[in-house]
Amino acid sequence: MTTIESHSPQAPSDIVVRVPDTAPEQVAAAADAARKAAAGWAREPAHARAAALHACAEAVAAATGELTDLVVREVGKPRGEAGGEIGRGVAILRYFAQQALHPEGEVYPPADGVSLLHTRRRPHGVVGLITPWNFPVAIPLWKAAPALAFGNTVLLKPAPQSSAVALRLAELFAGTLPPGVLTVLTGLGETGGAVVDAADAVSFTGSVAAGQAVARRAVTRGIPVQCEMGGQNAAIVLPDADQDAAAAAIAAAAMGYAGQKCTATSRVIVVGDPAPFAERLAAAVEALPVGDPADPATVVGPLIESRPREAIRAAVHRAGTGGARVLTGARQPEGDGWFQAPTVLVDVPAGDDLLSEEYFGPVCVVLGAESPEAAARVANDVRHGLVAAVYTQNLGAALTLTDRLDVGMVKVNAPTTGVDFHAPFGGEKESSYGPREQGTAARDFYTRTVTVTLTP
């Protein structure tokens, strides 16, 4: 059997875990077991499923220190953020445990005046979840918790780089969830494809190319699918904004966790002369501690592997040959890990990929715009549409720009990063496909509606 190694990005010689590259026939067997388990799990009273999720939350909470250490080690997330993610995972489990007890249907006036015309929600059966490495606890749980709460069983295919975290979560839940209700299937792309082929519904988070392939495969089978595929997010800074506060928020949003968030800020569009704000931003970025993610003070840790680091360095060099200037980030950190200096550029030439593509690392570009309307046009001029931020003290300007930005989420005087698990999450254009995630929107995806007429 082929195996996969997960390496610690701050110490690449540290092999965190070796796991199997699960073959398609093994995925099919796991799906068969999950389908058998689904019948019993769906028949469990909602109170029983809610109690199980509450018990899962308690198991995660009890393992907070251990899971925090593992997240830091396996994906290089700074300790402060890693601990926060564990807490978020606990809250997600508790939230969806409660949501299992929410009203599940509606009653409509019947044509004959006496029948009971109503709707019920039923689970799909086996749900396939394909998740990334950057939020190895929160993203699997914000998908799995609602799927389980509403009576589905789950096949979870984590990114290879976060295999150890996914397997540990499954171990923590093993004493609470019946056999076959949650199965982790480690592997590469072929494993993910087999999950799509075997499931009754699929939720994916990852790259645009992979997400589009998943969507095509699922649509061909005629099963529900949702795909979250990243962003190239803009922050618009108006002249009346609190400039220092905006610079601090954008620095953290662009560079925190080495920019490895789909909601990270990639472009800063300053209305008016961008130079003064660019200098403020560069100073705020230089103040962010870079280094070992196990150090509680660290804000910017390593990239997950060498490939994105080399892509960023090549992109910065290419932009420089076209006239771009690096305000900060020219000096690279030393050490064995996959570290990249947080980099802010100005004067990036039109048409450069740094203005339109997601590099998923600690790099952002500062641009100028002559008006708020022009800034909105620049912000929208990319193929992604996940989130945007607007910094202003003018309520009218904030409301106007909110309506003009072609994104799924707008933050006013707040960083592009950070989302609430009880609110809908998703984007426009190539950032998302299918219905929204999280909050009450999750029930719409993980269940189907059945209309029932009961005539006496």
Short mmCIF file of C-alpha atoms in Angstrom, two decimals:
data_model
loop_
_atom_site.label_atom_id
_atom_site.label_comp_id
_atom_site.label_asym_id
_atom_site.label_seq_id
_atom_site.Cartn_x
_atom_site.Cartn_y
_atom_site.Cartn_z
CA MET A 1 0.00 0.00 0.00
CA THR A 2 1.26 3.48 -0.89
CA THR A 3 1.83 5.74 2.09
CA ILE A 4 1.85 9.51 2.54
CA GLU A 5 4.04 11.48 4.92
CA SER A 6 2.91 14.62 6.70
CA HIS A 7 5.87 16.86 7.56
CA SER A 8 6.04 19.71 10.03
CA PRO A 9 6.50 22.90 7.95
CA GLN A 10 8.75 24.57 10.54
CA ALA A 11 10.95 21.45 10.73
CA PRO A 12 10.52 19.56 7.44
CA SER A 13 12.60 16.61 8.66
CA ASP A 14 9.97 16.00 11.35
CA ILE A 15 7.54 13.40 9.99
CA VAL A 16 4.33 13.90 11.96
CA VAL A 17 2.54 10.82 10.61
CA ARG A 18 2.61 8.27 7.83
CA VAL A 19 -0.82 7.34 6.48
CA PRO A 20 -2.17 5.17 3.67
CA ASP A 21 -3.18 6.58 0.30
CA THR A 22 -6.62 4.99 0.43
CA ALA A 23 -7.50 3.18 -2.79
CA PRO A 24 -10.86 3.70 -4.54
CA GLU A 25 -12.04 0.19 -3.71
CA GLN A 26 -11.35 0.87 -0.02
CA VAL A 27 -13.33 4.10 -0.27
CA ALA A 28 -16.22 2.16 -1.78
CA ALA A 29 -16.10 -0.34 1.08
CA ALA A 30 -16.11 2.48 3.63
CA ALA A 31 -19.07 4.05 1.85
CA ASP A 32 -20.98 0.77 2.05
CA ALA A 33 -20.36 0.62 5.80
CA ALA A 34 -21.38 4.27 6.18
CA ARG A 35 -24.59 3.66 4.21
CA LYS A 36 -25.52 0.78 6.48
CA ALA A 37 -24.83 2.93 9.53
CA ALA A 38 -26.82 5.83 8.04
CA ALA A 39 -30.15 4.05 8.37
CA GLY A 40 -29.80 3.63 12.13
CA TRP A 41 -28.21 7.05 12.69
CA ALA A 42 -31.03 8.84 10.84
CA ARG A 43 -33.63 6.99 12.92
CA GLU A 44 -32.02 8.10 16.16
CA PRO A 45 -34.10 10.79 17.90
CA ALA A 46 -32.78 14.29 17.31
CA HIS A 47 -32.10 14.53 21.05
CA ALA A 48 -29.78 11.51 20.80
CA ARG A 49 -27.81 12.99 17.91
CA ALA A 50 -27.61 16.31 19.78
CA ALA A 51 -26.32 14.53 22.88
CA ALA A 52 -23.68 12.75 20.79
CA LEU A 53 -22.43 16.04 19.35
CA HIS A 54 -22.33 17.60 22.81
CA ALA A 55 -20.22 14.63 23.93
CA CYS A 56 -17.91 15.17 20.94
CA ALA A 57 -17.56 18.81 21.98
CA GLU A 58 -16.58 17.76 25.48
CA ALA A 59 -14.00 15.35 24.06
CA VAL A 60 -12.41 18.10 21.97
CA ALA A 61 -12.47 20.54 24.88
CA ALA A 62 -10.76 18.00 27.13
CA ALA A 63 -8.03 17.51 24.50
CA THR A 64 -7.47 21.24 23.85
CA GLY A 65 -3.80 21.25 24.84
CA GLU A 66 -2.96 18.10 22.92
CA LEU A 67 -4.83 19.22 19.78
CA THR A 68 -3.26 22.68 19.93
CA ASP A 69 0.21 21.13 20.01
CA LEU A 70 -0.65 18.85 17.10
CA VAL A 71 -2.05 21.67 14.95
CA VAL A 72 1.06 23.76 15.63
CA ARG A 73 3.32 20.86 14.75
CA GLU A 74 1.53 19.55 11.68
CA VAL A 75 0.42 22.70 9.84
CA GLY A 76 2.60 25.39 11.43
CA LYS A 77 -0.30 27.47 12.75
CA PRO A 78 0.88 29.95 15.42
CA ARG A 79 -0.03 28.74 18.90
CA GLY A 80 -2.45 31.57 19.65
CA GLU A 81 -4.47 30.90 16.50
CA ALA A 82 -4.26 27.13 16.95
CA GLY A 83 -5.71 27.31 20.45
CA GLY A 84 -8.44 29.62 19.21
CA GLU A 85 -9.31 27.16 16.47
CA ILE A 86 -9.79 24.34 18.97
CA GLY A 87 -12.15 26.54 20.96
CA ARG A 88 -14.01 27.36 17.79
CA GLY A 89 -14.35 23.66 17.00
CA VAL A 90 -15.93 23.06 20.41
CA ALA A 91 -18.39 25.92 19.82
CA ILE A 92 -19.28 24.59 16.36
CA LEU A 93 -20.13 21.16 17.75
CA ARG A 94 -22.28 22.68 20.49
CA TYR A 95 -24.05 25.01 18.05
CA PHE A 96 -25.05 22.25 15.66
CA ALA A 97 -25.98 19.94 18.53
CA GLN A 98 -28.58 22.53 19.45
CA GLN A 99 -29.59 23.12 15.83
CA ALA A 100 -30.58 19.44 15.59
CA LEU A 101 -33.52 20.37 17.84
CA HIS A 102 -34.72 23.32 15.75
CA PRO A 103 -38.06 23.13 13.85
CA GLU A 104 -37.59 20.93 10.80
CA GLY A 105 -40.47 21.91 8.53
CA GLU A 106 -43.40 24.19 7.74
CA VAL A 107 -47.18 23.86 7.56
CA TYR A 108 -49.11 25.21 4.53
CA PRO A 109 -52.82 25.83 3.91
CA PRO A 110 -54.27 22.72 2.20
CA ALA A 111 -56.38 22.96 -0.93
CA ASP A 112 -59.24 21.00 0.66
CA GLY A 113 -59.19 22.95 3.89
CA VAL A 114 -58.85 19.86 6.11
CA SER A 115 -55.65 18.03 5.16
CA LEU A 116 -52.33 18.59 6.93
CA LEU A 117 -49.95 19.88 4.25
CA HIS A 118 -46.45 20.13 5.66
CA THR A 119 -42.76 19.61 4.97
CA ARG A 120 -40.15 17.45 6.65
CA ARG A 121 -36.35 17.46 6.35
CA ARG A 122 -34.54 14.20 5.69
CA PRO A 123 -30.80 13.46 5.48
CA HIS A 124 -29.14 12.60 2.18
CA GLY A 125 -27.42 9.49 3.56
CA VAL A 126 -23.62 9.42 3.14
CA VAL A 127 -21.94 12.82 2.88
CA GLY A 128 -18.41 13.18 1.48
CA LEU A 129 -16.29 15.96 2.96
CA ILE A 130 -13.03 17.02 1.31
CA THR A 131 -11.20 19.49 3.52
CA PRO A 132 -8.00 21.59 3.42
CA TRP A 133 -5.06 21.70 5.81
CA ASN A 134 -5.15 25.35 6.90
CA PHE A 135 -8.04 24.95 9.38
CA PRO A 136 -7.61 21.26 10.21
CA VAL A 137 -10.14 21.33 13.09
CA ALA A 138 -12.64 24.07 12.26
CA ILE A 139 -13.38 23.28 8.61
CA PRO A 140 -13.90 19.51 9.04
CA LEU A 141 -16.14 20.24 12.02
CA TRP A 142 -18.20 23.00 10.42
CA LYS A 143 -18.98 20.49 7.68
CA ALA A 144 -19.26 17.29 9.73
CA ALA A 145 -21.23 18.70 12.68
CA PRO A 146 -24.32 19.75 10.67
CA ALA A 147 -24.10 16.65 8.49
CA LEU A 148 -24.20 14.46 11.60
CA ALA A 149 -26.75 16.60 13.44
CA PHE A 150 -29.30 16.11 10.66
CA GLY A 151 -28.81 12.35 10.39
CA ASN A 152 -26.16 11.81 7.73
CA THR A 153 -23.03 9.71 8.04
CA VAL A 154 -19.69 11.17 6.99
CA LEU A 155 -16.70 10.18 4.88
CA LEU A 156 -13.97 12.74 5.66
CA LYS A 157 -11.04 13.06 3.24
CA PRO A 158 -8.60 15.55 4.81
CA ALA A 159 -5.72 17.21 3.00
CA PRO A 160 -2.60 15.03 3.26
CA GLN A 161 -0.79 17.79 5.17
CA SER A 162 -3.35 17.60 8.03
CA SER A 163 -3.84 13.84 8.21
CA ALA A 164 -2.72 13.49 11.83
CA VAL A 165 -5.22 16.08 13.11
CA ALA A 166 -8.11 14.45 11.24
CA LEU A 167 -7.26 11.01 12.55
CA ARG A 168 -6.99 12.31 16.11
CA LEU A 169 -10.43 13.92 15.87
CA ALA A 170 -11.86 10.60 14.70
CA GLU A 171 -10.22 8.86 17.66
CA LEU A 172 -11.75 11.38 20.07
CA PHE A 173 -15.20 10.79 18.60
CA ALA A 174 -14.93 6.99 18.40
CA GLY A 175 -16.37 6.41 21.85
CA THR A 176 -19.37 8.62 21.13
CA LEU A 177 -20.39 8.03 17.51
CA PRO A 178 -21.52 4.55 16.39
CA PRO A 179 -19.22 2.62 14.01
CA GLY A 180 -19.47 3.81 10.42
CA VAL A 181 -20.99 7.19 11.28
CA LEU A 182 -17.69 9.10 10.81
CA THR A 183 -14.85 7.62 8.75
CA VAL A 184 -11.56 9.36 7.92
CA LEU A 185 -10.06 8.36 4.57
CA THR A 186 -6.52 9.64 4.12
CA GLY A 187 -5.12 10.00 0.64
CA LEU A 188 -4.43 12.11 -2.43
CA GLY A 189 -6.59 13.23 -5.34
CA GLU A 190 -7.70 9.78 -6.40
CA THR A 191 -9.04 9.14 -2.92
CA GLY A 192 -11.02 12.38 -3.07
CA GLY A 193 -12.42 11.46 -6.46
CA ALA A 194 -13.55 8.11 -5.10
CA VAL A 195 -15.30 9.88 -2.21
CA VAL A 196 -17.23 12.02 -4.70
CA ASP A 197 -18.17 8.89 -6.62
CA ALA A 198 -19.45 7.10 -3.51
CA ALA A 199 -21.25 9.84 -1.57
CA ASP A 200 -24.85 11.08 -1.71
CA ALA A 201 -23.75 14.72 -1.23
CA VAL A 202 -20.33 16.40 -1.23
CA SER A 203 -18.87 19.47 0.47
CA PHE A 204 -15.41 20.65 -0.63
CA THR A 205 -12.97 23.36 0.41
CA GLY A 206 -9.74 23.89 -1.53
CA SER A 207 -8.35 25.28 -4.76
CA VAL A 208 -10.38 26.53 -7.73
CA ALA A 209 -9.11 23.81 -10.05
CA ALA A 210 -9.83 20.98 -7.61
CA GLY A 211 -13.19 22.43 -6.61
CA GLN A 212 -14.35 22.77 -10.19
CA ALA A 213 -13.35 19.17 -10.85
CA VAL A 214 -15.30 18.04 -7.78
CA ALA A 215 -18.34 20.05 -8.86
CA ARG A 216 -18.30 18.60 -12.39
CA ARG A 217 -17.96 15.07 -11.04
CA ALA A 218 -20.79 15.53 -8.55
CA VAL A 219 -23.12 17.23 -11.02
CA THR A 220 -22.58 14.38 -13.47
CA ARG A 221 -23.83 12.03 -10.76
CA GLY A 222 -26.74 14.34 -9.93
CA ILE A 223 -25.86 14.75 -6.23
CA PRO A 224 -25.84 17.97 -4.16
CA VAL A 225 -22.44 19.67 -4.03
CA GLN A 226 -20.95 22.81 -2.52
CA CYS A 227 -17.41 24.04 -3.15
CA GLU A 228 -15.51 26.84 -1.41
CA MET A 229 -12.51 27.72 -3.56
CA GLY A 230 -10.62 30.64 -2.14
CA GLY A 231 -10.31 34.34 -2.80
CA GLN A 232 -8.21 37.28 -3.91
CA ASN A 233 -9.59 39.68 -1.39
CA ALA A 234 -9.45 43.47 -1.37
CA ALA A 235 -9.48 46.00 1.45
CA ILE A 236 -10.61 49.50 0.44
CA VAL A 237 -9.30 52.36 2.57
CA LEU A 238 -11.13 55.67 2.29
CA PRO A 239 -9.48 59.01 3.22
CA ASP A 240 -11.62 59.42 6.35
CA ALA A 241 -10.70 56.01 7.79
CA ASP A 242 -8.71 55.65 11.00
CA GLN A 243 -5.46 55.06 9.13
CA ASP A 244 -3.47 53.47 11.95
CA ALA A 245 -6.29 51.11 12.94
CA ALA A 246 -6.84 50.14 9.32
CA ALA A 247 -3.13 49.45 8.80
CA ALA A 248 -2.98 47.23 11.89
CA ALA A 249 -6.10 45.27 10.90
CA ILE A 250 -4.97 44.80 7.30
CA ALA A 251 -1.46 43.74 8.34
CA ALA A 252 -2.91 40.98 10.51
CA ALA A 253 -5.42 39.95 7.84
CA ALA A 254 -2.80 39.78 5.10
CA MET A 255 0.07 38.21 7.02
CA GLY A 256 -1.34 36.31 10.02
CA TYR A 257 -0.72 32.54 9.74
CA ALA A 258 1.55 33.47 6.82
CA GLY A 259 -1.45 34.57 4.76
CA GLN A 260 -2.72 31.01 4.49
CA LYS A 261 -6.43 31.76 4.71
CA CYS A 262 -8.93 31.98 1.88
CA THR A 263 -10.13 35.21 3.50
CA ALA A 264 -6.66 36.83 3.72
CA THR A 265 -6.24 40.32 2.27
CA SER A 266 -4.27 40.28 -0.99
CA ARG A 267 -4.91 43.80 -2.31
CA VAL A 268 -5.19 47.12 -0.49
CA ILE A 269 -6.93 49.80 -2.55
CA VAL A 270 -6.38 53.28 -1.15
CA VAL A 271 -8.67 56.09 -2.32
CA GLY A 272 -6.33 58.99 -3.05
CA ASP A 273 -2.55 58.94 -2.78
CA PRO A 274 -1.61 55.40 -1.64
CA ALA A 275 1.93 56.23 -0.53
CA PRO A 276 1.30 57.39 3.06
CA PHE A 277 -0.93 54.43 3.86
CA ALA A 278 1.49 52.01 2.19
CA GLU A 279 4.23 53.19 4.55
CA ARG A 280 1.90 52.76 7.55
CA LEU A 281 1.01 49.26 6.40
CA ALA A 282 4.64 48.29 5.87
CA ALA A 283 5.47 49.46 9.39
CA ALA A 284 2.56 47.47 10.83
CA VAL A 285 3.69 44.38 8.93
CA GLU A 286 7.29 44.76 10.11
CA ALA A 287 6.00 44.79 13.69
CA LEU A 288 4.46 41.31 13.35
CA PRO A 289 6.60 38.62 15.03
CA VAL A 290 7.82 36.00 12.55
CA GLY A 291 9.19 32.65 13.66
CA ASP A 292 8.51 29.38 15.42
CA PRO A 293 4.73 28.82 15.59
CA ALA A 294 5.15 27.13 18.96
CA ASP A 295 6.22 30.50 20.43
CA PRO A 296 3.07 32.18 21.83
CA ALA A 297 4.29 35.55 20.51
CA THR A 298 4.52 34.42 16.87
CA VAL A 299 1.98 35.79 14.40
CA VAL A 300 3.60 34.71 11.12
CA GLY A 301 4.82 31.13 10.98
CA PRO A 302 5.99 29.02 8.03
CA LEU A 303 4.25 28.22 4.79
CA ILE A 304 2.91 24.70 4.59
CA GLU A 305 5.57 23.54 2.11
CA SER A 306 8.28 24.80 -0.24
CA ARG A 307 6.20 25.12 -3.42
CA PRO A 308 4.09 28.16 -2.42
CA ARG A 309 7.16 29.85 -0.98
CA GLU A 310 9.03 29.52 -4.26
CA ALA A 311 5.96 30.70 -6.18
CA ILE A 312 5.73 33.85 -4.06
CA ARG A 313 9.42 34.63 -4.41
CA ALA A 314 9.22 34.15 -8.17
CA ALA A 315 6.15 36.41 -8.36
CA VAL A 316 7.81 39.16 -6.33
CA HIS A 317 10.91 38.97 -8.53
CA ARG A 318 8.81 39.09 -11.71
CA ALA A 319 6.84 42.11 -10.46
CA GLY A 320 10.09 43.81 -9.54
CA THR A 321 11.42 43.48 -13.07
CA GLY A 322 8.26 45.29 -14.18
CA GLY A 323 8.82 48.21 -11.83
CA ALA A 324 7.23 47.09 -8.56
CA ARG A 325 8.87 48.14 -5.30
CA VAL A 326 9.10 46.01 -2.17
CA LEU A 327 8.41 48.13 0.90
CA THR A 328 9.06 45.29 3.30
CA GLY A 329 9.93 41.63 2.90
CA ALA A 330 13.12 41.73 0.89
CA ARG A 331 15.12 40.01 3.65
CA GLN A 332 14.13 36.37 4.09
CA PRO A 333 14.09 34.52 7.45
CA GLU A 334 16.78 31.96 8.09
CA GLY A 335 16.25 28.38 9.20
CA ASP A 336 15.17 25.00 7.89
CA GLY A 337 11.42 25.64 7.80
CA TRP A 338 9.36 26.96 4.92
CA PHE A 339 9.42 30.58 6.11
CA GLN A 340 8.64 33.56 3.88
CA ALA A 341 9.07 37.16 4.93
CA PRO A 342 5.76 39.09 4.97
CA THR A 343 5.94 41.21 1.82
CA VAL A 344 4.22 44.47 0.84
CA LEU A 345 4.60 45.79 -2.70
CA VAL A 346 3.64 49.01 -4.47
CA ASP A 347 3.75 50.05 -8.14
CA VAL A 348 2.94 46.51 -9.31
CA PRO A 349 2.47 46.71 -13.10
CA ALA A 350 -1.01 46.27 -14.55
CA GLY A 351 -1.76 42.72 -15.58
CA ASP A 352 0.63 41.14 -13.09
CA ASP A 353 -0.65 37.95 -11.44
CA LEU A 354 -0.17 39.46 -7.97
CA LEU A 355 -3.15 41.69 -8.79
CA SER A 356 -5.47 38.85 -9.76
CA GLU A 357 -4.36 35.42 -8.49
CA GLU A 358 -4.40 33.87 -5.03
CA TYR A 359 -0.86 33.08 -3.85
CA PHE A 360 -1.95 31.84 -0.41
CA GLY A 361 0.97 33.36 1.41
CA PRO A 362 2.16 36.50 3.22
CA VAL A 363 2.17 38.92 0.30
CA CYS A 364 -0.08 41.88 -0.52
CA VAL A 365 -0.14 44.75 -2.96
CA VAL A 366 -1.08 48.40 -2.31
CA LEU A 367 -2.88 50.26 -5.11
CA GLY A 368 -4.41 53.67 -5.55
CA ALA A 369 -7.86 54.66 -6.82
CA GLU A 370 -9.23 58.09 -7.61
CA SER A 371 -12.65 57.52 -6.02
CA PRO A 372 -14.64 54.97 -4.01
CA GLU A 373 -16.41 53.95 -7.21
CA ALA A 374 -13.10 53.32 -8.95
CA ALA A 375 -11.88 51.35 -5.92
CA ALA A 376 -14.95 49.10 -6.13
CA ARG A 377 -14.28 48.48 -9.83
CA VAL A 378 -10.69 47.50 -9.07
CA ALA A 379 -11.80 45.26 -6.21
CA ASN A 380 -14.28 43.47 -8.48
CA ASP A 381 -11.83 43.04 -11.37
CA VAL A 382 -10.77 39.50 -10.41
CA ARG A 383 -12.26 36.05 -10.94
CA HIS A 384 -12.75 35.51 -7.21
CA GLY A 385 -15.44 37.06 -5.03
CA LEU A 386 -15.17 35.80 -1.47
CA VAL A 387 -14.81 38.76 0.91
CA ALA A 388 -13.90 42.44 0.90
CA ALA A 389 -13.26 45.01 3.62
CA VAL A 390 -14.10 48.71 3.66
CA TYR A 391 -12.42 51.12 6.08
CA THR A 392 -14.32 54.38 6.59
CA GLN A 393 -16.10 56.45 9.23
CA ASN A 394 -18.81 57.47 6.75
CA LEU A 395 -21.90 55.30 7.09
CA GLY A 396 -23.23 56.32 3.69
CA ALA A 397 -19.96 55.38 1.97
CA ALA A 398 -19.93 52.04 3.78
CA LEU A 399 -23.48 51.19 2.71
CA THR A 400 -22.86 52.31 -0.87
CA LEU A 401 -19.69 50.26 -1.29
CA THR A 402 -21.26 47.22 0.37
CA ASP A 403 -23.81 47.14 -2.46
CA ARG A 404 -21.18 47.58 -5.18
CA LEU A 405 -18.73 44.85 -4.15
CA ASP A 406 -19.23 41.56 -5.96
CA VAL A 407 -18.44 39.30 -3.02
CA GLY A 408 -20.28 36.98 -0.66
CA MET A 409 -19.16 38.81 2.50
CA VAL A 410 -18.31 42.44 3.27
CA LYS A 411 -16.54 43.60 6.44
CA VAL A 412 -16.66 47.29 7.42
CA ASN A 413 -13.81 48.50 9.64
CA ALA A 414 -12.87 44.88 10.28
CA PRO A 415 -10.32 42.51 8.71
CA THR A 416 -11.28 40.29 5.80
CA THR A 417 -10.27 37.30 7.92
CA GLY A 418 -12.47 35.86 10.63
CA VAL A 419 -16.00 34.56 10.09
CA ASP A 420 -18.86 33.64 12.40
CA PHE A 421 -19.86 29.98 12.25
CA HIS A 422 -23.51 30.85 12.94
CA ALA A 423 -23.74 33.05 9.81
CA PRO A 424 -23.75 31.97 6.13
CA PHE A 425 -20.28 31.63 4.60
CA GLY A 426 -19.44 31.70 0.90
CA GLY A 427 -18.55 33.84 -2.08
CA GLU A 428 -19.36 34.73 -5.65
CA LYS A 429 -17.79 33.97 -9.04
CA GLU A 430 -15.01 31.37 -8.78
CA SER A 431 -14.81 31.57 -5.00
CA SER A 432 -17.82 29.34 -4.41
CA TYR A 433 -20.16 26.92 -6.11
CA GLY A 434 -23.46 25.79 -4.66
CA PRO A 435 -25.28 26.86 -1.50
CA ARG A 436 -23.72 28.61 1.48
CA GLU A 437 -22.01 26.88 4.41
CA GLN A 438 -22.43 27.28 8.17
CA GLY A 439 -25.22 28.73 10.26
CA THR A 440 -28.80 27.79 9.47
CA ALA A 441 -27.80 27.56 5.80
CA ALA A 442 -26.08 24.27 6.62
CA ARG A 443 -29.40 22.51 7.17
CA ASP A 444 -30.51 23.42 3.65
CA PHE A 445 -27.49 21.67 2.19
CA TYR A 446 -27.27 18.59 4.42
CA THR A 447 -30.98 17.72 4.17
CA ARG A 448 -33.64 17.44 1.49
CA THR A 449 -37.23 18.61 1.74
CA VAL A 450 -40.14 16.18 1.58
CA THR A 451 -43.66 17.60 1.20
CA VAL A 452 -46.30 15.54 2.97
CA THR A 453 -50.08 15.72 2.58
CA LEU A 454 -52.06 13.97 5.29
CA THR A 455 -55.74 13.72 4.43
CA PRO A 456 -58.22 12.35 6.98
#
